[in-house]
Amino acid sequence: MKFFDDALGWMNRLCTPRVSSLDALRSTVLVPNSKLRELSRRMASCIEDGLGKDTHARATVKCFQTYVQDMPTGLERGTYLALDLGGSNFRVLKGELGINKYFYMEQETYSCSQDLMTGSGEHLFDHIAECLKKFIDAQGLNDGAEGTPPAKSKSKNRSLPVGFTFSFPMSQRSVDSGVLTRWTKGFTCDGVVDNDVVELLRRSIAKHAGLSVRICAILNDTVGTLMACAWKDPKTKLGLIVGTGSNCCYVEKVDAIGLYVGDPDKEQMIINLEWGSFGDNGELEGFLTKYDQEVDANSVNPRQQLFEKMVSGMYLGEIFRLLLVDMAKANLIFDGRIPEALRRRRGITTDVISNVERDPPGSYGNARECLKKFGIEATDRDLEVIRNVAECVSKRSARMVAAGLVAILNRIDEPEITIGVDGSVYRHHPHYHNILVETINELLENKKKINVILSEDGSGRGAAVVAAAVCKSNR
Ligand code: BGC
């Protein structure tokens, strides 16, 4: 079967014609609104499956319950620790929530090396516990009862409350447990999939005598993003990340969640879609190009996270490189020569796309400087074509993400909805926001007011807000 699939993939690649003009490139990569509406319908049907009692197990878009059910009131107070693991950096933060939406944060960033990302799970969690210990020592936090309100701070339980932002797919049975269902974004640590991540972290923390913390919540970065934004704007119903990876969460009514077994008095819960895996069961047929197939085939997780691989920062640079190679082969750039950096897999990075598009039309200063760092010398004519290629890649991402969002927005019966967004692609690309907003408005079925706003540090602030909300309800 595998052989057959591989052969089919090969045939497919060989049969897809090489793109030999800019128009051909645009029509291969970009899709019209009619097709985006189809994408939106497919996403909507996958969400139904994810939420359905009998369909959840085989659903492509898992729609995990997060057990985050209380939206922030803005009255959350106290000091909380947050851990943030989800990419090539790992962070420990201390966040203080105060009156009048006061938020103060101190943080330390520790690199998460390739060895840690691909080594043993135990090693990874030991590293996290060590960083946490260092941070607590450096901050002198060992002897204070943080997080709890003044009256409670005299209680015997003086452990520090921690919110753990763990930005990978996990199936949750409570707000303080989560079983990793698969790694994404280049992580492959063994011994973690199918295990409760909080339990693994607790074991590593227990190796440090005197490290007294209480992990009271584990959350996805999209959930942190939504909560951080909702803390300021109660109309926030969606949290979106377009960074190294991509994902979205939203507030759903419990009646629509087939497997809901929680508190009957609660009306809603944040659902972590894990939409990166959309397409893994053929839902992206008609959208995937030979470039996407190549990126997928050369990844550490082939045939997984196909939507993520079309829209997120970990992969956009590589799609861009493959397109440029075809443009050079068609003699549209570099006089038909392929520069060294473009010959190597992942030879250029996603931030080049943002840099190339940052120049005002007709000028190429940024683009030229940025490509020079990769040893690529380009003429104005080359740079004009390169800009067009960059636009195709980023525009496709923003438009596909918009189509995904519309599938959710159509479910929510509110006249005005705010979407909190974070992630390097959204943050750094000069036009991503505008294309996203424009496309959402073009695709929406029933007109409503949609606000798309940058959510400041969802992974840190959001984790503190969730920890505060959970501590409050546990009191
Ligand atoms: C993960 C999600 C995460 C997203 C953004 C994806 O690879 O599966 O859990 O929210 O990246 O960080």
Short mmCIF file of C-alpha atoms and ligand atoms in Angstrom, two decimals:
data_model
loop_
_atom_site.label_atom_id
_atom_site.label_comp_id
_atom_site.label_asym_id
_atom_site.label_seq_id
_atom_site.Cartn_x
_atom_site.Cartn_y
_atom_site.Cartn_z
CA MET A 1 0.00 0.00 0.00
CA LYS A 2 2.80 2.36 1.00
CA PHE A 3 4.63 1.53 -2.22
CA PHE A 4 1.48 2.19 -4.20
CA ASP A 5 0.90 5.52 -2.46
CA ASP A 6 4.52 6.56 -3.00
CA ALA A 7 4.33 5.66 -6.68
CA LEU A 8 1.11 7.64 -7.00
CA GLY A 9 2.72 10.63 -5.33
CA TRP A 10 5.60 10.42 -7.77
CA MET A 11 3.34 10.16 -10.78
CA ASN A 12 1.36 13.10 -9.52
CA ARG A 13 4.46 15.22 -9.19
CA LEU A 14 5.71 14.27 -12.59
CA CYS A 15 2.37 14.97 -14.22
CA THR A 16 1.89 18.42 -12.67
CA PRO A 17 3.25 20.77 -15.31
CA ARG A 18 6.13 23.00 -14.33
CA VAL A 19 5.04 26.56 -13.79
CA SER A 20 6.62 28.58 -16.56
CA SER A 21 5.07 32.03 -16.30
CA LEU A 22 3.85 34.30 -13.53
CA ASP A 23 0.25 33.90 -14.66
CA ALA A 24 0.58 30.13 -14.56
CA LEU A 25 2.10 30.40 -11.12
CA ARG A 26 -0.75 32.55 -9.84
CA SER A 27 -3.39 30.20 -11.20
CA THR A 28 -1.60 27.16 -9.77
CA VAL A 29 -1.14 28.60 -6.32
CA LEU A 30 -3.94 31.10 -5.74
CA VAL A 31 -7.53 30.00 -5.58
CA PRO A 32 -10.65 32.04 -6.40
CA ASN A 33 -13.33 32.80 -3.81
CA SER A 34 -15.60 30.08 -5.20
CA LYS A 35 -12.98 27.48 -4.31
CA LEU A 36 -12.33 29.09 -0.96
CA ARG A 37 -16.04 28.78 -0.16
CA GLU A 38 -15.72 25.08 -0.93
CA LEU A 39 -12.74 24.93 1.43
CA SER A 40 -14.83 26.63 4.10
CA ARG A 41 -17.65 24.09 3.64
CA ARG A 42 -15.20 21.20 3.96
CA MET A 43 -13.73 22.72 7.12
CA ALA A 44 -17.26 23.24 8.52
CA SER A 45 -18.09 19.60 7.91
CA CYS A 46 -14.83 18.49 9.57
CA ILE A 47 -15.70 20.62 12.60
CA GLU A 48 -19.10 18.92 12.81
CA ASP A 49 -17.33 15.55 12.76
CA GLY A 50 -14.87 16.64 15.44
CA LEU A 51 -17.69 17.74 17.74
CA GLY A 52 -19.93 14.74 17.03
CA LYS A 53 -20.14 11.93 19.58
CA ASP A 54 -19.98 9.14 17.00
CA THR A 55 -17.66 10.88 14.55
CA HIS A 56 -15.05 12.40 16.88
CA ALA A 57 -12.78 9.33 16.96
CA ARG A 58 -12.23 9.32 13.21
CA ALA A 59 -12.48 13.09 12.66
CA THR A 60 -9.65 14.91 10.88
CA VAL A 61 -10.16 18.16 12.79
CA LYS A 62 -10.29 16.93 16.36
CA CYS A 63 -12.10 19.79 18.09
CA PHE A 64 -10.61 18.96 21.49
CA GLN A 65 -12.42 20.08 24.61
CA THR A 66 -10.19 22.36 26.69
CA TYR A 67 -12.25 22.60 29.90
CA VAL A 68 -11.71 26.35 29.79
CA GLN A 69 -15.32 27.42 30.30
CA ASP A 70 -15.23 30.71 32.15
CA MET A 71 -14.31 33.73 30.13
CA PRO A 72 -12.16 36.28 31.95
CA THR A 73 -14.05 38.93 33.86
CA GLY A 74 -11.18 41.42 33.89
CA LEU A 75 -11.21 41.08 37.69
CA GLU A 76 -8.54 38.38 37.78
CA ARG A 77 -5.79 39.28 40.24
CA GLY A 78 -2.53 37.83 41.49
CA THR A 79 0.85 36.59 40.36
CA TYR A 80 1.14 33.47 38.26
CA LEU A 81 3.89 31.55 36.58
CA ALA A 82 3.57 30.49 32.98
CA LEU A 83 5.53 27.96 30.95
CA ASP A 84 5.46 28.24 27.19
CA LEU A 85 6.59 25.36 24.97
CA GLY A 86 5.64 25.30 21.33
CA GLY A 87 8.55 26.14 19.07
CA SER A 88 12.28 26.57 19.01
CA ASN A 89 12.22 28.59 22.23
CA PHE A 90 10.95 27.73 25.64
CA ARG A 91 9.90 30.49 28.03
CA VAL A 92 9.23 30.86 31.72
CA LEU A 93 7.23 33.89 32.74
CA LYS A 94 5.93 35.58 35.83
CA GLY A 95 2.76 37.55 35.20
CA GLU A 96 0.99 39.90 37.58
CA LEU A 97 -2.64 40.70 36.95
CA GLY A 98 -3.96 43.78 38.68
CA ILE A 99 -6.77 46.31 38.69
CA ASN A 100 -7.70 48.31 35.58
CA LYS A 101 -6.37 45.59 33.26
CA TYR A 102 -2.89 46.03 34.70
CA PHE A 103 -0.51 43.33 33.53
CA TYR A 104 3.16 43.16 34.37
CA MET A 105 5.38 40.41 33.11
CA GLU A 106 8.93 39.21 33.52
CA GLN A 107 10.25 36.42 31.40
CA GLU A 108 13.27 34.37 30.49
CA THR A 109 13.70 32.65 27.15
CA TYR A 110 15.68 29.43 26.87
CA SER A 111 16.53 27.90 23.52
CA CYS A 112 15.05 24.54 22.71
CA SER A 113 17.80 22.86 20.69
CA GLN A 114 17.26 20.39 17.89
CA ASP A 115 18.56 17.69 20.25
CA LEU A 116 15.86 18.50 22.79
CA MET A 117 13.16 18.61 20.11
CA THR A 118 14.07 15.19 18.78
CA GLY A 119 15.53 13.43 21.85
CA SER A 120 13.76 11.67 24.68
CA GLY A 121 10.64 13.08 26.29
CA GLU A 122 12.18 12.69 29.74
CA HIS A 123 15.11 14.84 28.68
CA LEU A 124 12.75 17.53 27.37
CA PHE A 125 10.68 17.71 30.56
CA ASP A 126 13.79 17.59 32.76
CA HIS A 127 15.06 20.61 30.85
CA ILE A 128 11.77 22.46 31.37
CA ALA A 129 11.86 21.70 35.12
CA GLU A 130 15.47 22.92 35.35
CA CYS A 131 14.63 26.19 33.57
CA LEU A 132 11.65 26.66 35.87
CA LYS A 133 13.86 26.10 38.91
CA LYS A 134 16.46 28.60 37.66
CA PHE A 135 13.77 31.19 37.01
CA ILE A 136 12.14 30.77 40.41
CA ASP A 137 15.54 31.04 42.13
CA ALA A 138 16.54 34.09 40.11
CA GLN A 139 13.23 35.79 40.89
CA GLY A 140 13.39 34.86 44.58
CA LEU A 141 9.92 33.37 44.32
CA ASN A 142 10.50 30.34 46.51
CA ASP A 143 9.12 31.75 49.71
CA GLY A 144 6.02 33.66 48.62
CA ALA A 145 2.45 32.50 48.26
CA GLU A 146 1.80 33.94 44.82
CA GLY A 147 -1.39 33.85 42.87
CA THR A 148 -3.69 33.61 45.81
CA PRO A 149 -5.44 36.73 47.10
CA PRO A 150 -4.11 38.36 50.27
CA ALA A 151 -6.53 36.63 52.66
CA LYS A 152 -5.50 33.21 51.39
CA SER A 153 -1.80 33.89 51.23
CA LYS A 154 -1.41 32.80 54.82
CA SER A 155 -2.67 29.31 54.00
CA LYS A 156 -0.32 26.34 54.37
CA ASN A 157 -0.31 25.53 50.69
CA ARG A 158 2.29 27.98 49.51
CA SER A 159 3.06 26.38 46.14
CA LEU A 160 3.19 28.64 43.11
CA PRO A 161 0.35 28.29 40.60
CA VAL A 162 1.52 27.59 37.04
CA GLY A 163 -0.27 27.79 33.69
CA PHE A 164 1.45 25.60 31.10
CA THR A 165 1.05 26.64 27.47
CA PHE A 166 1.77 23.48 25.52
CA SER A 167 1.16 24.17 21.84
CA PHE A 168 0.63 20.71 20.42
CA PRO A 169 -2.47 18.59 19.86
CA MET A 170 -3.70 17.10 23.11
CA SER A 171 -6.81 15.37 24.21
CA GLN A 172 -7.99 16.77 27.55
CA ARG A 173 -10.21 15.36 30.30
CA SER A 174 -9.71 18.29 32.62
CA VAL A 175 -8.08 21.70 32.55
CA ASP A 176 -5.00 20.32 34.32
CA SER A 177 -4.33 17.24 32.21
CA GLY A 178 -3.64 16.65 28.53
CA VAL A 179 -2.60 13.60 26.54
CA LEU A 180 -0.38 14.40 23.55
CA THR A 181 -1.95 12.90 20.43
CA ARG A 182 0.86 13.72 17.99
CA TRP A 183 3.90 15.95 17.76
CA THR A 184 4.01 18.75 15.19
CA LYS A 185 6.44 21.54 14.13
CA GLY A 186 9.51 19.30 13.97
CA PHE A 187 9.26 17.81 17.49
CA THR A 188 9.58 14.03 17.69
CA CYS A 189 10.56 13.33 21.36
CA ASP A 190 9.79 9.73 22.27
CA GLY A 191 7.76 8.58 25.24
CA VAL A 192 5.35 11.51 25.14
CA VAL A 193 2.63 10.68 22.57
CA ASP A 194 -0.32 9.00 24.35
CA ASN A 195 0.91 10.25 27.73
CA ASP A 196 -0.36 12.95 30.05
CA VAL A 197 2.04 15.82 29.58
CA VAL A 198 1.27 17.36 32.98
CA GLU A 199 2.14 14.07 34.66
CA LEU A 200 5.47 13.92 32.77
CA LEU A 201 6.28 17.47 33.82
CA ARG A 202 5.32 16.78 37.44
CA ARG A 203 7.73 13.81 37.47
CA SER A 204 10.57 16.03 36.26
CA ILE A 205 9.70 18.77 38.74
CA ALA A 206 9.72 16.19 41.57
CA LYS A 207 13.42 15.59 40.87
CA HIS A 208 14.10 19.05 42.35
CA ALA A 209 13.70 19.02 46.10
CA GLY A 210 12.13 22.23 47.30
CA LEU A 211 10.64 23.23 43.95
CA SER A 212 7.10 23.84 45.06
CA VAL A 213 4.76 24.58 42.16
CA ARG A 214 1.22 23.58 41.30
CA ILE A 215 0.39 23.12 37.62
CA CYS A 216 -3.21 24.20 37.67
CA ALA A 217 -3.85 24.49 33.93
CA ILE A 218 -2.46 23.22 30.65
CA LEU A 219 -3.56 25.07 27.56
CA ASN A 220 -2.96 25.43 23.86
CA ASP A 221 -1.44 28.71 22.61
CA THR A 222 -4.64 29.51 20.69
CA VAL A 223 -6.56 29.28 23.97
CA GLY A 224 -4.08 31.61 25.66
CA THR A 225 -4.43 33.98 22.73
CA LEU A 226 -8.22 33.97 22.97
CA MET A 227 -8.20 34.42 26.75
CA ALA A 228 -5.60 37.21 26.71
CA CYS A 229 -7.71 39.06 24.17
CA ALA A 230 -11.02 38.32 25.94
CA TRP A 231 -9.52 39.75 29.13
CA LYS A 232 -9.62 43.10 27.37
CA ASP A 233 -12.46 42.61 24.88
CA PRO A 234 -15.39 40.36 25.92
CA LYS A 235 -16.52 40.06 22.29
CA THR A 236 -13.52 37.78 21.63
CA LYS A 237 -14.76 34.35 20.53
CA LEU A 238 -11.83 33.02 18.48
CA GLY A 239 -8.09 32.63 19.05
CA LEU A 240 -5.87 32.15 16.01
CA ILE A 241 -2.17 31.41 15.60
CA VAL A 242 -0.32 31.77 12.32
CA GLY A 243 3.28 31.31 13.37
CA THR A 244 5.64 28.36 13.10
CA GLY A 245 2.46 26.27 13.12
CA SER A 246 -1.18 27.19 12.73
CA ASN A 247 -4.31 26.50 14.72
CA CYS A 248 -7.54 28.05 15.91
CA CYS A 249 -9.89 27.75 18.88
CA TYR A 250 -13.32 29.21 19.55
CA VAL A 251 -16.05 29.41 22.14
CA GLU A 252 -18.73 26.75 21.53
CA LYS A 253 -22.04 26.06 23.28
CA VAL A 254 -21.86 22.85 25.34
CA ASP A 255 -25.05 21.59 23.65
CA ALA A 256 -23.13 21.34 20.39
CA ILE A 257 -20.33 19.24 21.94
CA GLY A 258 -21.36 15.60 21.51
CA LEU A 259 -18.92 14.22 24.08
CA TYR A 260 -19.51 16.88 26.74
CA VAL A 261 -19.73 15.34 30.20
CA GLY A 262 -18.78 18.38 32.25
CA ASP A 263 -20.62 20.65 34.65
CA PRO A 264 -24.30 20.84 33.54
CA ASP A 265 -24.48 24.42 34.79
CA LYS A 266 -21.88 25.67 32.34
CA GLU A 267 -23.03 26.86 28.95
CA GLN A 268 -19.86 27.06 26.91
CA MET A 269 -16.36 25.75 26.45
CA ILE A 270 -13.37 26.73 24.36
CA ILE A 271 -12.78 24.14 21.65
CA ASN A 272 -9.24 23.64 20.37
CA LEU A 273 -9.81 22.76 16.73
CA GLU A 274 -6.30 21.58 15.82
CA TRP A 275 -7.06 22.59 12.27
CA GLY A 276 -3.46 22.00 11.15
CA SER A 277 -4.47 18.42 10.38
CA PHE A 278 -7.27 19.47 8.04
CA GLY A 279 -6.52 17.75 4.73
CA ASP A 280 -4.98 14.62 6.24
CA ASN A 281 -7.93 12.59 4.95
CA GLY A 282 -8.13 14.07 1.48
CA GLU A 283 -10.03 17.27 2.34
CA LEU A 284 -7.44 19.41 0.52
CA GLU A 285 -7.76 17.61 -2.78
CA GLY A 286 -7.84 20.23 -5.50
CA PHE A 287 -5.84 22.65 -3.35
CA LEU A 288 -2.54 20.87 -2.84
CA THR A 289 0.07 21.67 -5.47
CA LYS A 290 3.17 19.69 -6.36
CA TYR A 291 5.10 22.16 -4.17
CA ASP A 292 2.98 21.27 -1.15
CA GLN A 293 3.43 17.59 -1.90
CA GLU A 294 7.17 18.01 -2.02
CA VAL A 295 7.28 19.96 1.24
CA ASP A 296 5.15 17.28 2.87
CA ALA A 297 7.21 14.38 1.52
CA ASN A 298 10.42 15.91 2.92
CA SER A 299 9.01 16.71 6.36
CA VAL A 300 9.45 14.66 9.56
CA ASN A 301 5.71 13.95 9.57
CA PRO A 302 4.65 13.12 6.01
CA ARG A 303 0.88 13.02 5.33
CA GLN A 304 0.18 14.85 8.57
CA GLN A 305 -0.72 18.49 9.21
CA LEU A 306 -1.35 19.26 5.53
CA PHE A 307 -3.30 22.50 6.10
CA GLU A 308 -0.60 23.68 8.50
CA LYS A 309 2.02 22.97 5.86
CA MET A 310 0.23 25.22 3.36
CA VAL A 311 -0.21 28.20 5.66
CA SER A 312 2.35 28.36 8.45
CA GLY A 313 5.81 29.81 8.95
CA MET A 314 7.66 26.54 9.30
CA TYR A 315 6.83 25.71 5.67
CA LEU A 316 6.13 28.93 3.71
CA GLY A 317 9.84 29.63 3.14
CA GLU A 318 10.32 26.20 1.61
CA ILE A 319 7.29 26.57 -0.70
CA PHE A 320 8.71 29.95 -1.74
CA ARG A 321 12.10 28.38 -2.49
CA LEU A 322 10.56 25.64 -4.63
CA LEU A 323 8.56 28.20 -6.61
CA LEU A 324 11.68 30.31 -7.17
CA VAL A 325 13.54 27.27 -8.46
CA ASP A 326 10.80 26.74 -11.06
CA MET A 327 10.90 30.44 -11.96
CA ALA A 328 14.67 30.16 -12.52
CA LYS A 329 14.24 27.00 -14.58
CA ALA A 330 11.71 28.86 -16.72
CA ASN A 331 14.35 31.57 -17.19
CA LEU A 332 12.19 34.21 -15.48
CA ILE A 333 14.83 35.06 -12.86
CA PHE A 334 18.60 34.90 -12.41
CA ASP A 335 19.12 34.38 -16.17
CA GLY A 336 18.04 30.80 -15.68
CA ARG A 337 20.72 30.01 -13.06
CA ILE A 338 19.72 28.59 -9.69
CA PRO A 339 21.67 30.25 -6.84
CA GLU A 340 23.32 27.93 -4.31
CA ALA A 341 20.91 28.82 -1.45
CA LEU A 342 17.93 27.85 -3.58
CA ARG A 343 19.42 24.44 -4.33
CA ARG A 344 19.45 23.45 -0.68
CA ARG A 345 16.38 22.23 1.20
CA ARG A 346 15.19 24.99 3.53
CA GLY A 347 17.94 27.15 1.98
CA ILE A 348 15.94 30.31 2.67
CA THR A 349 13.64 31.16 5.54
CA THR A 350 10.05 32.38 5.75
CA ASP A 351 10.98 35.88 6.95
CA VAL A 352 12.38 36.56 3.46
CA ILE A 353 8.78 36.66 2.20
CA SER A 354 7.84 39.45 4.64
CA ASN A 355 11.02 41.37 3.86
CA VAL A 356 10.50 41.16 0.11
CA GLU A 357 6.92 42.40 0.46
CA ARG A 358 7.82 45.20 2.86
CA ASP A 359 9.32 47.38 0.10
CA PRO A 360 6.94 49.94 -1.40
CA PRO A 361 5.91 48.94 -4.95
CA GLY A 362 8.70 49.57 -7.45
CA SER A 363 11.51 49.72 -4.88
CA TYR A 364 13.59 46.76 -3.79
CA GLY A 365 15.96 47.91 -1.03
CA ASN A 366 14.76 45.55 1.69
CA ALA A 367 14.45 42.60 -0.64
CA ARG A 368 17.93 43.06 -2.08
CA GLU A 369 19.56 43.34 1.38
CA CYS A 370 17.69 40.36 2.71
CA LEU A 371 18.53 38.08 -0.25
CA LYS A 372 22.19 39.11 -0.03
CA LYS A 373 22.32 37.44 3.39
CA PHE A 374 21.61 34.19 1.59
CA GLY A 375 24.27 34.94 -1.00
CA ILE A 376 21.68 35.76 -3.65
CA GLU A 377 22.39 38.72 -5.97
CA ALA A 378 19.30 39.90 -7.84
CA THR A 379 18.50 42.55 -10.46
CA ASP A 380 15.43 44.80 -10.24
CA ARG A 381 13.74 42.62 -12.83
CA ASP A 382 14.49 39.49 -10.76
CA LEU A 383 13.19 41.22 -7.65
CA GLU A 384 9.94 42.17 -9.33
CA VAL A 385 9.27 38.52 -10.16
CA ILE A 386 10.44 37.39 -6.72
CA ARG A 387 8.00 39.81 -5.10
CA ASN A 388 5.17 38.37 -7.17
CA VAL A 389 6.12 34.87 -6.06
CA ALA A 390 6.28 35.95 -2.40
CA GLU A 391 2.83 37.52 -2.74
CA CYS A 392 1.40 34.27 -4.07
CA VAL A 393 2.70 32.32 -1.10
CA SER A 394 1.60 34.73 1.64
CA LYS A 395 -1.70 35.60 -0.02
CA ARG A 396 -2.63 31.96 -0.38
CA SER A 397 -1.88 31.41 3.30
CA ALA A 398 -3.96 34.40 4.47
CA ARG A 399 -6.86 33.49 2.17
CA MET A 400 -6.94 29.85 3.23
CA VAL A 401 -6.79 30.84 6.89
CA ALA A 402 -9.67 33.26 6.25
CA ALA A 403 -11.70 30.43 4.69
CA GLY A 404 -11.07 28.32 7.79
CA LEU A 405 -12.14 31.18 10.08
CA VAL A 406 -15.34 31.70 8.09
CA ALA A 407 -16.34 28.07 8.75
CA ILE A 408 -16.28 28.94 12.48
CA LEU A 409 -17.70 32.45 12.21
CA ASN A 410 -20.75 31.08 10.38
CA ARG A 411 -21.49 28.94 13.46
CA ILE A 412 -21.52 31.85 15.88
CA ASP A 413 -24.73 33.77 16.18
CA GLU A 414 -23.44 37.19 17.25
CA PRO A 415 -23.58 40.50 15.39
CA GLU A 416 -20.02 41.39 16.32
CA ILE A 417 -17.10 39.04 16.93
CA THR A 418 -13.46 39.69 17.82
CA ILE A 419 -10.71 37.31 16.75
CA GLY A 420 -7.46 37.46 18.77
CA VAL A 421 -4.45 36.59 16.61
CA ASP A 422 -0.79 35.93 17.25
CA GLY A 423 2.14 34.21 15.54
CA SER A 424 5.20 35.35 13.62
CA VAL A 425 3.64 35.18 10.15
CA TYR A 426 0.67 37.34 11.15
CA ARG A 427 2.82 39.72 13.19
CA HIS A 428 5.65 40.32 10.75
CA HIS A 429 4.07 40.15 7.31
CA PRO A 430 3.19 43.66 6.16
CA HIS A 431 -0.08 42.76 4.39
CA TYR A 432 -1.26 39.55 6.04
CA HIS A 433 -3.77 41.26 8.32
CA ASN A 434 -5.39 43.21 5.47
CA ILE A 435 -5.71 40.19 3.18
CA LEU A 436 -7.15 38.14 6.03
CA VAL A 437 -9.78 40.74 6.92
CA GLU A 438 -10.69 41.42 3.30
CA THR A 439 -11.15 37.73 2.51
CA ILE A 440 -13.18 37.03 5.65
CA ASN A 441 -15.61 39.78 4.67
CA GLU A 442 -15.85 38.48 1.11
CA LEU A 443 -16.62 34.93 2.23
CA LEU A 444 -18.91 35.45 5.23
CA GLU A 445 -22.44 34.16 4.67
CA ASN A 446 -24.32 36.49 7.00
CA LYS A 447 -22.74 39.85 7.38
CA LYS A 448 -21.47 40.60 10.86
CA LYS A 449 -18.83 42.92 12.22
CA ILE A 450 -15.53 41.13 12.56
CA ASN A 451 -12.60 42.63 14.46
CA VAL A 452 -9.23 40.99 13.92
CA ILE A 453 -6.76 42.14 16.54
CA LEU A 454 -3.26 41.26 17.60
CA SER A 455 -3.37 39.47 20.93
CA GLU A 456 -0.39 40.57 22.98
CA ASP A 457 1.54 37.54 24.15
CA GLY A 458 -1.28 35.04 24.45
CA SER A 459 1.04 32.25 25.51
CA GLY A 460 2.25 34.17 28.56
CA ARG A 461 -0.54 36.53 29.53
CA GLY A 462 -3.20 34.02 28.42
CA ALA A 463 -1.68 31.29 30.58
CA ALA A 464 -1.73 33.65 33.58
CA VAL A 465 -5.37 34.57 32.88
CA VAL A 466 -6.38 30.89 32.59
CA ALA A 467 -4.44 29.99 35.75
CA ALA A 468 -6.17 32.87 37.55
CA ALA A 469 -9.61 31.80 36.31
CA VAL A 470 -9.00 28.19 37.34
CA CYS A 471 -7.59 29.11 40.75
CA LYS A 472 -10.63 31.30 41.33
CA SER A 473 -13.07 28.51 40.51
CA ASN A 474 -11.10 26.06 42.69
CA ARG A 475 -11.22 28.34 45.72
C1 BGC B 1 -0.09 22.65 16.94
C2 BGC B 1 -1.13 23.46 17.66
C3 BGC B 1 -0.65 24.88 17.88
C4 BGC B 1 -0.17 25.48 16.56
C5 BGC B 1 0.37 26.89 16.72
C6 BGC B 1 0.37 23.36 15.67
O1 BGC B 1 1.44 22.67 15.11
O2 BGC B 1 -0.61 21.40 16.59
O3 BGC B 1 -1.46 22.87 18.88
O4 BGC B 1 -1.68 25.62 18.41
O5 BGC B 1 0.84 24.67 16.00
O6 BGC B 1 1.43 26.93 17.60
#
